[in-house]
Amino acid sequence: MEFISIVEIIGTIAFAMSGALTAIEKDLDYYGIGIFAITTSVGGGIVRDLLIDRPLPASLENPLYALISLLSAGFVILFYAHISKLAKMLQFFDAVGLGAFTAIGAEVAVRTGLYQWFVVVTLAVLTGTGGGLIRDVFAREIPYVFRKEVYAIASILGAILYIIVFRLAGSQMALYSCFLATTLIRLYCMEKDVHLLKVGKVTME
Amino acid sequence: MEFISIVEIIGTIAFAMSGALTAIEKDLDYYGIGIFAITTSVGGGIVRDLLIDRPLPASLENPLYALISLLSAGFVILFYAHISKLAKMLQFFDAVGLGAFTAIGAEVAVRTGLYQWFVVVTLAVLTGTGGGLIRDVFAREIPYVFRKEVYAIASILGAILYIIVFRLAGSQMALYSCFLATTLIRLYCMEKDVHLLKVGKVTME
Amino acid sequence: MEFISIVEIIGTIAFAMSGALTAIEKDLDYYGIGIFAITTSVGGGIVRDLLIDRPLPASLENPLYALISLLSAGFVILFYAHISKLAKMLQFFDAVGLGAFTAIGAEVAVRTGLYQWFVVVTLAVLTGTGGGLIRDVFAREIPYVFRKEVYAIASILGAILYIIVFRLAGSQMALYSCFLATTLIRLYCMEKDVHLLKVGKVTME
């Protein structure tokens, strides 16, 4: 069993919880909660591993990811009755997962020798948003990343911060800065309801 | 044209039929039926081939898969008027496809030298459930695998049986045991309506 | 920054515009329009690059694709108020994108040494239909390719033309012939509303 970083554990737990809460919202049973927890938490990483052409996705080699996801789902099942604001909790865990997987995506890019800023940012954003996107497709929702303006933007800003901090203070600092910045930007804009102007539906008359 | 195993042919036919029936349920035309048949039957294999990093998916190299799928679609079109229980037929073919592709997924894992139990089981489950999952996403349904508790579980049990039989009696016996066990478990639980407790939607009051 | 062919630029712009118009139809904001533009335009290429096992998708290495997509989205935002027939414009750009990416898919197959007709056609169709398919899944629509009969068929005919012209007159001529033929077949059948018979929903009584 390979070592998993703390950021990866946090991201896995957060996305698993957001998946479990989505399943509860969709009125699924214990089993559905478990499956949603796993797919949401490993989805981002599988997307990343496919894109960088890894021989086998990390979550397929290492049972830790599925195990952590199932424990998180169990935790949600035990305590869901005490959760008063389901939608808000879901968004909170989603923001933490977004931050964690953005940081991991950026780190994986740099670790596999991809140093161009565009590549680092794109891999970070796809890894960060992939899990939630898969969750929302399976739950038949238009994914967050399409609806919430400061979602991918938080991820992009976090990834840029990663590159800057990486050059100044190395890999570890960059990982944590990116994780925290992405999560906080997302949470702040969620809380303050920051959003861009809507175009409005074009009427056909 | 490469040789395709009997289990693969059975799985392809079964998933193609489940795809064709889904298209009929969604009120699509002949063409939609054909496309649903193909995507459902090759979906699981493409997912598997992407995960094990195969240079080119089998169904892209070998026209047999698409050909078998189209013939199955044609068969469904000819006889759909005589099908009285569409939903039940769909679930039956889906169960057979699940069993066949679970067995193939496990076999591919072992054949590519991946012997760890977790890897074999995960690859088996993803290959087995992939086709139906893609079908349901395209048909805008919440995928079976999220709703039916003894769906992925049947696949997991089948994959575990594969590993056990593989060690005792070799690859061929393991393939057929896994195929039959997965299909029968799924059909039995479908028939008896075995399911786990539902958590129930958390109300917001 | 690598060179991108004119057909690729046309396809990227067309699919980006179809994505942007879909986002407007779905009542999303500026941000959602941008994200839909990007995912639709790079989706087909990412599918293609995953299938041929490219180390890193082209759109991830080269920022030009995202840049062109965002400019196209900006263009749509500026002029959407003047678009009187949104659904028709969407279908037009979708047809152009289908043609362009079918041609690119066929070219990539031949360039990577895959000369069998089945492989060329399949890769062409998957590349051509991939972007629109991803767009429709994210927009929660049943994808065009499942509903419009002369969609994949236009792509298949275009790919066959590519192979014939490639043998007679080389790669460049084949690329443009395939692009034009696919787009024109699709547009003609759209305009004339050519379609196959519908099976009709099987009623349960």
Coordinates of C-alpha atoms in Angstrom, one line a residue:
Chain A
M1 CA 0.0 0.0 0.0
E2 CA 1.5 3.2 -1.2
F3 CA 1.7 6.4 0.9
I4 CA -1.0 8.9 0.3
S5 CA -0.4 12.6 1.2
I6 CA -2.5 14.3 3.9
V7 CA -4.0 16.7 1.2
E8 CA -5.1 13.6 -0.8
I9 CA -6.7 12.1 2.3
I10 CA -8.5 15.4 3.1
G11 CA -9.7 15.7 -0.5
T12 CA -10.9 12.1 -0.7
I13 CA -12.9 12.5 2.5
A14 CA -14.4 15.8 1.4
F15 CA -15.4 14.6 -2.0
A16 CA -16.7 11.3 -0.6
M17 CA -18.9 13.3 1.8
S18 CA -20.2 15.6 -0.9
G19 CA -21.0 12.5 -2.9
A20 CA -22.8 10.8 0.0
L21 CA -24.8 14.0 0.7
T22 CA -25.8 14.2 -3.0
A23 CA -27.0 10.6 -2.9
I24 CA -29.1 11.4 0.2
E25 CA -30.5 14.4 -1.6
K26 CA -31.4 12.1 -4.5
D27 CA -33.2 9.8 -2.1
L28 CA -30.9 6.8 -2.7
D29 CA -30.3 4.0 -0.2
Y30 CA -27.2 3.1 1.8
Y31 CA -25.7 1.4 -1.1
G32 CA -26.2 4.4 -3.4
I33 CA -24.6 6.6 -0.8
G34 CA -21.5 4.4 -0.8
I35 CA -21.2 4.3 -4.6
F36 CA -21.7 8.0 -4.9
A37 CA -19.0 8.6 -2.2
I38 CA -16.5 6.4 -4.1
T39 CA -17.2 7.7 -7.6
T40 CA -17.0 11.3 -6.5
S41 CA -13.8 10.9 -4.5
V42 CA -11.9 8.8 -7.1
G43 CA -13.3 10.5 -10.2
G44 CA -11.0 13.5 -10.2
G45 CA -7.9 11.3 -9.8
I46 CA -9.0 8.9 -12.5
V47 CA -9.5 11.8 -15.0
R48 CA -6.0 13.1 -14.1
D49 CA -4.4 9.6 -14.5
L50 CA -6.1 9.1 -17.8
L51 CA -4.9 12.5 -19.1
I52 CA -1.2 12.0 -18.0
D53 CA -1.4 8.5 -19.5
R54 CA -0.5 6.7 -16.3
P55 CA -0.4 2.9 -16.8
L56 CA -3.1 2.3 -14.1
P57 CA -5.1 4.9 -12.1
A58 CA -3.8 5.3 -8.5
S59 CA -7.3 4.6 -7.1
L60 CA -7.3 1.3 -8.9
E61 CA -3.9 0.2 -7.6
N62 CA -4.5 1.3 -4.0
P63 CA -7.5 0.2 -2.0
L64 CA -7.0 3.1 0.5
Y65 CA -9.1 5.6 -1.6
A66 CA -12.2 3.3 -1.8
L67 CA -11.7 2.4 1.9
I68 CA -11.5 6.1 3.0
S69 CA -14.6 6.9 0.8
L70 CA -16.6 4.1 2.4
L71 CA -15.7 5.2 5.9
S72 CA -16.7 8.7 5.0
A73 CA -20.0 7.5 3.6
G74 CA -20.6 5.5 6.8
F75 CA -19.9 8.6 8.8
V76 CA -22.5 10.6 6.8
I77 CA -25.1 7.8 7.2
L78 CA -24.6 7.8 10.9
F79 CA -24.9 11.5 11.3
Y80 CA -27.1 12.7 8.4
A81 CA -30.1 13.1 10.7
H82 CA -28.2 15.8 12.6
I83 CA -27.3 17.7 9.4
S84 CA -29.7 20.6 9.3
K85 CA -28.4 22.4 6.2
L86 CA -27.7 19.6 3.7
A87 CA -27.1 21.8 0.6
K88 CA -24.7 24.0 2.5
M89 CA -22.7 21.1 3.9
L90 CA -22.5 19.6 0.4
Q91 CA -21.1 22.9 -0.9
F92 CA -18.6 23.1 1.9
F93 CA -17.2 19.6 1.3
D94 CA -17.2 20.2 -2.4
A95 CA -15.1 23.4 -1.8
V96 CA -12.6 21.5 0.3
G97 CA -12.4 18.7 -2.3
L98 CA -11.9 21.2 -5.1
G99 CA -9.0 22.8 -3.2
A100 CA -7.3 19.5 -2.3
F101 CA -7.6 18.0 -5.8
T102 CA -6.5 21.3 -7.5
A103 CA -3.4 21.2 -5.4
I104 CA -2.8 17.5 -6.2
G105 CA -3.3 18.1 -9.9
A106 CA -0.8 20.8 -9.9
E107 CA 1.7 18.7 -8.0
V108 CA 1.2 15.7 -10.3
A109 CA 1.9 18.0 -13.3
V110 CA 5.2 19.2 -11.8
R111 CA 6.2 15.8 -10.6
T112 CA 5.7 14.3 -14.1
G113 CA 8.0 17.0 -15.6
L114 CA 5.2 19.2 -17.0
Y115 CA 6.4 22.7 -16.1
Q116 CA 4.6 24.9 -18.6
W117 CA 2.1 27.2 -16.7
F118 CA -0.8 26.3 -19.1
V119 CA -0.3 22.5 -18.5
V120 CA 0.0 22.9 -14.7
V121 CA -3.2 25.0 -14.5
T122 CA -5.2 22.8 -16.9
L123 CA -4.3 19.6 -15.1
A124 CA -5.0 21.2 -11.8
V125 CA -8.4 22.4 -12.9
L126 CA -9.4 19.1 -14.5
T127 CA -8.3 17.1 -11.4
G128 CA -10.0 19.6 -9.1
T129 CA -13.3 19.8 -10.9
G130 CA -13.4 16.2 -12.3
G131 CA -14.9 14.5 -9.2
G132 CA -17.7 16.9 -8.7
L133 CA -18.4 16.9 -12.4
I134 CA -18.8 13.1 -12.5
R135 CA -20.9 13.3 -9.4
D136 CA -23.3 15.8 -10.9
V137 CA -23.5 14.0 -14.2
F138 CA -24.5 10.8 -12.4
A139 CA -27.0 12.7 -10.2
R140 CA -28.5 14.3 -13.3
E141 CA -27.6 17.9 -12.3
I142 CA -25.9 20.5 -14.5
P143 CA -22.4 20.3 -12.9
Y144 CA -21.4 23.1 -10.4
V145 CA -18.4 24.0 -12.6
F146 CA -20.8 25.2 -15.3
R147 CA -23.1 27.1 -12.9
K148 CA -20.9 28.6 -10.3
E149 CA -18.6 31.2 -11.7
V150 CA -16.0 31.3 -9.0
Y151 CA -15.6 27.5 -9.1
A152 CA -13.2 26.9 -11.9
I153 CA -11.8 30.4 -11.4
A154 CA -10.9 29.6 -7.7
S155 CA -9.2 26.5 -9.1
I156 CA -7.3 28.5 -11.7
L157 CA -6.2 31.1 -9.2
G158 CA -5.1 28.3 -6.8
A159 CA -3.1 26.7 -9.6
I160 CA -1.3 29.9 -10.5
L161 CA -0.5 30.4 -6.8
Y162 CA 1.0 26.9 -6.8
I163 CA 3.4 27.8 -9.6
I164 CA 4.5 31.0 -7.9
V165 CA 5.0 29.4 -4.5
F166 CA 6.7 26.4 -6.0
R167 CA 9.4 28.6 -7.5
L168 CA 9.9 30.6 -4.3
A169 CA 9.5 28.0 -1.6
G170 CA 9.3 24.5 -3.1
S171 CA 6.8 21.7 -3.5
Q172 CA 5.4 21.3 0.0
M173 CA 4.6 24.9 0.6
A174 CA 3.1 25.2 -2.9
L175 CA 0.8 22.2 -2.2
Y176 CA -0.6 23.6 1.0
S177 CA -0.9 27.2 -0.3
C178 CA -2.8 26.1 -3.4
F179 CA -5.1 23.9 -1.3
L180 CA -6.0 26.6 1.2
A181 CA -6.3 29.4 -1.3
T182 CA -8.6 27.5 -3.7
T183 CA -10.8 26.3 -0.9
L184 CA -11.0 29.8 0.8
I185 CA -11.7 31.7 -2.5
R186 CA -14.5 29.2 -3.3
L187 CA -16.0 29.4 0.3
Y188 CA -15.7 33.2 0.4
C189 CA -17.5 33.6 -2.9
M190 CA -20.1 31.0 -2.0
E191 CA -20.8 32.8 1.3
K192 CA -20.9 36.3 -0.2
D193 CA -22.7 35.0 -3.3
V194 CA -20.2 36.6 -5.6
H195 CA -21.2 36.0 -9.2
L196 CA -21.0 37.4 -12.7
L197 CA -23.8 38.8 -14.7
K198 CA -26.1 36.4 -16.3
V199 CA -26.8 36.8 -20.1
G200 CA -30.4 35.8 -19.8
K201 CA -32.2 33.4 -22.0
V202 CA -32.7 34.5 -25.5
T203 CA -36.4 34.4 -26.2
M204 CA -37.5 33.1 -29.5
E205 CA -40.2 35.7 -30.4
Chain B
M1 CA -10.0 -10.0 -37.2
E2 CA -9.1 -11.2 -33.7
F3 CA -10.9 -14.0 -31.9
I4 CA -13.5 -13.0 -29.4
S5 CA -14.4 -15.4 -26.6
I6 CA -17.9 -16.8 -26.2
V7 CA -18.4 -14.8 -23.0
E8 CA -17.5 -11.6 -24.8
I9 CA -20.0 -12.4 -27.5
I10 CA -22.7 -13.1 -25.0
G11 CA -22.0 -9.9 -23.1
T12 CA -21.9 -7.8 -26.2
I13 CA -25.3 -9.2 -27.4
A14 CA -26.9 -8.8 -23.9
F15 CA -25.7 -5.2 -23.4
A16 CA -26.6 -4.3 -27.0
M17 CA -30.1 -5.5 -26.4
S18 CA -30.4 -3.6 -23.2
G19 CA -29.2 -0.5 -25.0
A20 CA -31.7 -1.1 -27.8
L21 CA -34.6 -1.6 -25.4
T22 CA -33.6 1.6 -23.5
A23 CA -33.7 3.5 -26.8
I24 CA -37.2 2.1 -27.5
E25 CA -38.3 3.2 -24.0
K26 CA -36.9 6.7 -24.8
D27 CA -39.0 6.8 -28.0
L28 CA -36.0 7.0 -30.3
D29 CA -36.0 5.8 -33.9
Y30 CA -34.2 2.9 -35.7
Y31 CA -31.0 4.9 -35.8
G32 CA -31.1 5.8 -32.1
I33 CA -31.7 2.1 -31.3
G34 CA -28.5 1.2 -33.2
I35 CA -26.4 3.8 -31.6
F36 CA -27.6 2.9 -28.1
A37 CA -26.9 -0.7 -28.8
I38 CA -23.3 0.0 -29.9
T39 CA -22.4 2.5 -27.1
T40 CA -23.8 0.2 -24.4
S41 CA -22.1 -2.9 -25.6
V42 CA -18.6 -1.4 -26.3
G43 CA -18.7 1.1 -23.4
G44 CA -17.6 -1.3 -20.7
G45 CA -14.7 -2.5 -22.8
I46 CA -13.5 1.0 -23.7
V47 CA -13.5 2.0 -20.0
R48 CA -11.4 -1.1 -19.3
D49 CA -9.0 -0.5 -22.1
L50 CA -8.5 3.1 -21.1
L51 CA -7.8 2.1 -17.5
I52 CA -5.2 -0.5 -18.3
D53 CA -3.7 1.9 -20.8
R54 CA -4.1 -0.3 -23.9
P55 CA -2.7 1.4 -27.0
L56 CA -6.1 1.2 -28.8
P57 CA -9.5 -0.1 -27.4
A58 CA -10.4 -3.6 -28.7
S59 CA -13.7 -2.4 -30.0
L60 CA -11.9 0.2 -32.1
E61 CA -9.5 -2.3 -33.7
N62 CA -12.1 -5.0 -34.3
P63 CA -15.3 -4.4 -36.2
L64 CA -16.9 -7.5 -34.7
Y65 CA -18.2 -5.7 -31.6
A66 CA -20.1 -3.1 -33.6
L67 CA -21.3 -5.7 -36.0
I68 CA -22.7 -8.0 -33.3
S69 CA -24.3 -4.9 -31.6
L70 CA -26.0 -3.8 -34.8
L71 CA -27.4 -7.4 -35.5
S72 CA -28.7 -7.4 -31.9
A73 CA -30.4 -4.1 -32.5
G74 CA -31.9 -5.4 -35.7
F75 CA -33.2 -8.4 -33.8
V76 CA -34.8 -6.1 -31.1
I77 CA -36.4 -3.9 -33.8
L78 CA -37.9 -7.0 -35.5
F79 CA -39.4 -8.4 -32.4
Y80 CA -40.0 -5.5 -30.1
A81 CA -43.7 -5.6 -30.8
H82 CA -43.8 -9.1 -29.2
I83 CA -42.1 -7.9 -26.1
S84 CA -44.7 -7.5 -23.5
K85 CA -42.5 -6.7 -20.5
L86 CA -40.0 -4.2 -21.8
A87 CA -38.6 -3.1 -18.4
K88 CA -38.1 -6.7 -17.3
M89 CA -36.4 -7.8 -20.5
L90 CA -34.1 -4.8 -20.2
Q91 CA -33.1 -5.8 -16.7
F92 CA -32.5 -9.4 -17.8
F93 CA -30.2 -8.5 -20.6
D94 CA -28.5 -6.0 -18.3
A95 CA -27.8 -8.7 -15.7
V96 CA -26.3 -11.0 -18.4
G97 CA -24.1 -8.2 -19.7
L98 CA -23.0 -7.3 -16.2
G99 CA -22.0 -11.0 -15.5
A100 CA -20.2 -11.4 -18.8
F101 CA -18.2 -8.1 -18.6
T102 CA -17.4 -8.6 -14.9
A103 CA -15.8 -12.0 -15.9
I104 CA -13.9 -10.4 -18.9
G105 CA -12.7 -7.5 -16.7
A106 CA -11.3 -10.0 -14.1
E107 CA -9.7 -12.1 -16.9
V108 CA -8.1 -9.0 -18.5
A109 CA -6.6 -8.0 -15.1
V110 CA -5.0 -11.4 -14.6
R111 CA -3.9 -11.6 -18.3
T112 CA -2.1 -8.2 -18.0
G113 CA -0.3 -9.4 -14.9
L114 CA -2.4 -7.6 -12.3
Y115 CA -2.9 -10.2 -9.6
Q116 CA -3.7 -8.2 -6.5
W117 CA -7.2 -8.9 -5.4
F118 CA -8.2 -5.2 -5.2
V119 CA -7.0 -4.5 -8.7
V120 CA -8.8 -7.6 -10.1
V121 CA -12.1 -6.8 -8.3
T122 CA -12.0 -3.1 -9.3
L123 CA -11.2 -3.7 -12.9
A124 CA -13.9 -6.4 -13.0
V125 CA -16.5 -4.1 -11.5
L126 CA -15.6 -1.1 -13.7
T127 CA -15.7 -3.2 -16.8
G128 CA -19.0 -4.9 -15.8
T129 CA -20.8 -1.8 -14.8
G130 CA -19.3 0.6 -17.4
G131 CA -21.5 -0.2 -20.3
G132 CA -24.8 0.2 -18.4
L133 CA -23.5 3.3 -16.7
I134 CA -22.8 5.0 -20.1
R135 CA -26.1 3.9 -21.4
D136 CA -28.0 5.4 -18.5
V137 CA -26.0 8.7 -18.6
F138 CA -26.9 9.1 -22.3
A139 CA -30.5 8.2 -21.6
R140 CA -30.6 10.7 -18.7
E141 CA -31.4 8.2 -16.0
I142 CA -29.6 7.8 -12.7
P143 CA -27.5 4.7 -13.5
Y144 CA -28.6 1.3 -12.2
V145 CA -25.3 0.9 -10.4
F146 CA -26.3 3.8 -8.1
R147 CA -29.8 2.7 -7.5
K148 CA -29.8 -1.1 -7.4
E149 CA -27.9 -2.3 -4.3
V150 CA -27.1 -5.8 -5.5
Y151 CA -25.7 -4.6 -8.8
A152 CA -22.1 -3.7 -8.0
I153 CA -22.2 -6.2 -5.1
A154 CA -23.1 -9.0 -7.5
S155 CA -20.1 -7.9 -9.6
I156 CA -17.8 -7.7 -6.6
L157 CA -18.9 -11.2 -5.4
G158 CA -18.4 -12.6 -8.9
A159 CA -14.9 -11.1 -9.1
I160 CA -13.9 -12.6 -5.8
L161 CA -15.2 -16.0 -7.0
Y162 CA -13.0 -15.5 -10.2
I163 CA -9.9 -15.1 -8.0
I164 CA -10.7 -18.2 -5.9
V165 CA -11.6 -20.5 -8.9
F166 CA -8.6 -19.1 -10.9
R167 CA -6.3 -20.4 -8.2
L168 CA -8.0 -23.8 -7.9
A169 CA -9.0 -24.6 -11.5
G170 CA -7.5 -22.1 -13.9
S171 CA -8.6 -19.3 -16.2
Q172 CA -11.4 -21.0 -18.2
M173 CA -13.3 -22.3 -15.2
A174 CA -12.9 -19.0 -13.4
L175 CA -14.3 -17.1 -16.4
Y176 CA -17.4 -19.1 -16.6
S177 CA -18.0 -19.4 -12.8
C178 CA -17.7 -15.6 -12.5
F179 CA -20.0 -15.0 -15.4
L180 CA -22.7 -17.3 -14.1
A181 CA -22.4 -16.4 -10.4
T182 CA -22.6 -12.6 -11.1
T183 CA -25.6 -13.0 -13.5
L184 CA -27.5 -15.3 -11.2
I185 CA -26.9 -13.2 -8.0
R186 CA -28.2 -10.2 -9.9
L187 CA -31.2 -12.0 -11.4
Y188 CA -32.1 -13.6 -8.0
C189 CA -32.0 -10.3 -6.1
M190 CA -33.9 -8.6 -8.9
E191 CA -36.6 -11.3 -8.8
K192 CA -36.9 -11.4 -5.0
D193 CA -36.5 -7.6 -4.9
V194 CA -33.7 -7.9 -2.3
H195 CA -32.5 -4.4 -1.2
L196 CA -31.0 -2.6 1.6
L197 CA -32.6 0.1 3.8
K198 CA -33.1 3.5 2.3
V199 CA -31.9 6.4 4.3
G200 CA -34.8 8.6 3.2
K201 CA -34.5 12.2 2.1
V202 CA -33.4 14.6 4.8
T203 CA -36.0 17.3 5.0
M204 CA -34.9 20.8 5.4
E205 CA -37.3 22.0 8.2
Chain C
M1 CA 3.0 26.8 -29.4
E2 CA 2.4 24.1 -32.1
F3 CA 0.8 24.8 -35.4
I4 CA -2.9 24.0 -35.6
S5 CA -4.5 23.4 -39.0
I6 CA -7.2 25.6 -40.4
V7 CA -9.7 22.8 -40.2
E8 CA -8.9 22.4 -36.5
I9 CA -9.4 26.2 -35.9
I10 CA -12.7 26.1 -37.8
G11 CA -13.9 23.1 -35.8
T12 CA -12.8 24.6 -32.5
I13 CA -14.7 27.9 -33.2
A14 CA -17.8 26.1 -34.4
F15 CA -18.0 23.7 -31.4
A16 CA -17.2 26.5 -29.0
M17 CA -20.1 28.6 -30.5
S18 CA -22.5 25.6 -30.3
G19 CA -21.4 25.2 -26.6
A20 CA -21.9 28.9 -25.9
L21 CA -25.3 28.9 -27.4
T22 CA -26.3 25.8 -25.4
A23 CA -25.2 27.6 -22.2
I24 CA -27.4 30.6 -23.2
E25 CA -30.3 28.2 -23.9
K26 CA -29.8 26.7 -20.4
D27 CA -29.9 30.2 -18.9
L28 CA -26.3 30.1 -17.6
D29 CA -24.1 33.2 -17.0
Y30 CA -21.0 34.5 -18.8
Y31 CA -18.9 32.1 -16.9
G32 CA -21.0 29.1 -17.8
I33 CA -20.9 30.2 -21.5
G34 CA -17.1 30.2 -21.4
I35 CA -16.9 26.8 -19.8
F36 CA -19.4 25.2 -22.1
A37 CA -17.5 26.7 -25.1
I38 CA -14.2 25.2 -23.9
T39 CA -15.6 21.7 -23.0
T40 CA -17.5 21.3 -26.2
S41 CA -14.6 22.4 -28.4
V42 CA -11.8 20.4 -26.7
G43 CA -14.0 17.4 -25.8
G44 CA -13.8 15.6 -29.2
G45 CA -10.0 16.0 -29.3
I46 CA -9.6 14.7 -25.7
V47 CA -11.7 11.7 -26.5
R48 CA -9.5 11.1 -29.6
D49 CA -6.2 11.5 -27.7
L50 CA -7.3 9.2 -24.9
L51 CA -8.3 6.5 -27.5
I52 CA -5.0 6.6 -29.4
D53 CA -3.2 6.6 -26.1
R54 CA -1.4 10.0 -26.7
P55 CA 0.8 10.9 -23.7
L56 CA -1.0 14.2 -23.1
P57 CA -4.1 15.5 -24.9
A58 CA -3.3 18.2 -27.5
S59 CA -5.6 20.7 -25.9
L60 CA -3.8 20.3 -22.6
E61 CA -0.4 21.0 -24.1
N62 CA -1.4 23.9 -26.3
P63 CA -3.3 26.9 -24.9
L64 CA -4.5 27.9 -28.3
Y65 CA -7.6 25.7 -28.2
A66 CA -8.9 27.2 -24.9
L67 CA -8.0 30.7 -26.2
I68 CA -9.9 30.3 -29.4
S69 CA -12.8 28.9 -27.5
L70 CA -13.0 31.8 -25.1
L71 CA -12.8 34.3 -27.9
S72 CA -15.6 32.5 -29.7
A73 CA -17.6 32.6 -26.4
G74 CA -16.9 36.3 -26.1
F75 CA -18.2 36.8 -29.7
V76 CA -21.4 34.9 -28.9
I77 CA -21.9 37.0 -25.7
L78 CA -21.5 40.2 -27.7
F79 CA -23.9 39.2 -30.4
Y80 CA -26.4 36.8 -28.8
A81 CA -29.0 39.6 -28.7
H82 CA -29.0 39.7 -32.5
I83 CA -29.4 36.0 -32.9
S84 CA -33.0 35.4 -33.8
K85 CA -33.0 31.7 -34.3
L86 CA -30.9 30.3 -31.5
A87 CA -31.7 26.6 -32.1
K88 CA -30.9 26.8 -35.8
M89 CA -27.6 28.6 -35.2
L90 CA -26.7 26.0 -32.7
Q91 CA -27.4 23.2 -35.1
F92 CA -25.4 25.0 -37.9
F93 CA -22.3 25.4 -35.7
D94 CA -22.7 21.8 -34.5
A95 CA -22.7 20.6 -38.1
V96 CA -19.6 22.5 -39.0
G97 CA -17.8 21.2 -35.9
L98 CA -19.0 17.6 -36.7
G99 CA -17.5 17.9 -40.2
A100 CA -14.2 19.5 -39.0
F101 CA -13.5 17.0 -36.2
T102 CA -14.6 14.0 -38.3
A103 CA -11.9 15.0 -40.8
I104 CA -9.3 15.6 -38.1
G105 CA -10.1 12.2 -36.5
A106 CA -9.6 10.4 -39.8
E107 CA -6.3 12.3 -40.4
V108 CA -5.0 11.5 -36.9
A109 CA -5.8 7.8 -37.5
V110 CA -3.8 7.8 -40.8
R111 CA -1.0 9.9 -39.3
T112 CA -0.6 7.4 -36.4
G113 CA -0.3 4.5 -38.9
L114 CA -3.8 3.1 -38.4
Y115 CA -4.9 2.4 -42.0
Q116 CA -7.7 -0.2 -41.6
W117 CA -11.0 1.3 -42.8
F118 CA -12.8 0.3 -39.6
V119 CA -10.3 2.0 -37.4
V120 CA -10.2 5.2 -39.5
V121 CA -14.0 5.4 -39.6
T122 CA -14.5 4.7 -35.9
L123 CA -11.8 7.2 -34.8
A124 CA -13.3 9.8 -37.1
V125 CA -16.8 9.3 -35.8
L126 CA -15.8 9.3 -32.1
T127 CA -13.7 12.5 -32.6
G128 CA -16.4 14.2 -34.6
T129 CA -19.3 13.4 -32.3
G130 CA -17.4 13.5 -29.0
G131 CA -17.5 17.2 -28.4
G132 CA -21.3 17.5 -29.0
L133 CA -21.9 14.4 -26.9
I134 CA -20.0 15.8 -23.9
R135 CA -21.8 19.2 -24.3
D136 CA -25.3 17.5 -24.3
V137 CA -24.5 15.2 -21.3
F138 CA -23.4 18.3 -19.3
A139 CA -26.5 20.2 -20.5
R140 CA -28.7 17.2 -19.5
E141 CA -30.0 16.6 -23.0
I142 CA -30.1 13.2 -24.8
P143 CA -27.1 13.8 -27.2
Y144 CA -27.8 14.7 -30.8
V145 CA -25.9 11.7 -32.0
F146 CA -28.6 9.5 -30.5
R147 CA -31.5 11.5 -31.8
K148 CA -30.6 12.7 -35.2
E149 CA -30.2 9.8 -37.7
V150 CA -28.1 11.5 -40.2
Y151 CA -25.6 12.7 -37.6
A152 CA -23.3 9.8 -37.1
I153 CA -24.2 8.6 -40.7
A154 CA -22.9 11.9 -42.1
S155 CA -19.7 11.4 -40.1
I156 CA -19.4 7.8 -41.3
L157 CA -19.9 8.8 -45.0
G158 CA -17.4 11.6 -44.6
A159 CA -14.8 9.3 -43.1
I160 CA -15.3 6.8 -46.0
L161 CA -14.8 9.7 -48.4
Y162 CA -11.6 10.6 -46.6
I163 CA -10.2 7.1 -47.2
I164 CA -11.1 7.1 -50.9
V165 CA -9.7 10.6 -51.5
F166 CA -6.6 9.9 -49.4
R167 CA -5.7 7.1 -51.8
L168 CA -6.4 9.1 -54.9
A169 CA -5.2 12.6 -54.0
G170 CA -3.4 12.6 -50.7
S171 CA -3.9 13.8 -47.2
Q172 CA -4.7 17.5 -47.8
M173 CA -7.5 16.9 -50.3
A174 CA -8.9 14.1 -48.2
L175 CA -9.0 16.4 -45.1
Y176 CA -11.0 19.1 -46.9
S177 CA -13.3 16.7 -48.8
C178 CA -14.2 14.9 -45.6
F179 CA -14.8 18.2 -43.8
L180 CA -17.0 19.6 -46.5
A181 CA -18.9 16.4 -47.3
T182 CA -19.7 15.6 -43.6
T183 CA -20.9 19.2 -42.9
L184 CA -23.0 19.5 -46.1
I185 CA -24.7 16.1 -45.7
R186 CA -25.6 17.0 -42.1
L187 CA -26.8 20.5 -43.1
Y188 CA -28.8 19.1 -46.0
C189 CA -30.6 16.5 -43.9
M190 CA -31.2 19.0 -41.2
E191 CA -32.8 21.4 -43.6
K192 CA -34.8 18.8 -45.5
D193 CA -35.6 17.1 -42.2
V194 CA -34.5 13.7 -43.6
H195 CA -35.1 11.0 -41.0
L196 CA -35.7 7.3 -40.6
L197 CA -38.9 5.7 -39.3
K198 CA -39.4 5.8 -35.6
V199 CA -40.3 2.5 -33.9
G200 CA -42.6 4.1 -31.4
K201 CA -42.8 3.5 -27.7
V202 CA -43.9 0.0 -26.7
T203 CA -46.8 0.4 -24.5
M204 CA -47.1 -1.8 -21.4
E205 CA -50.7 -3.0 -21.7

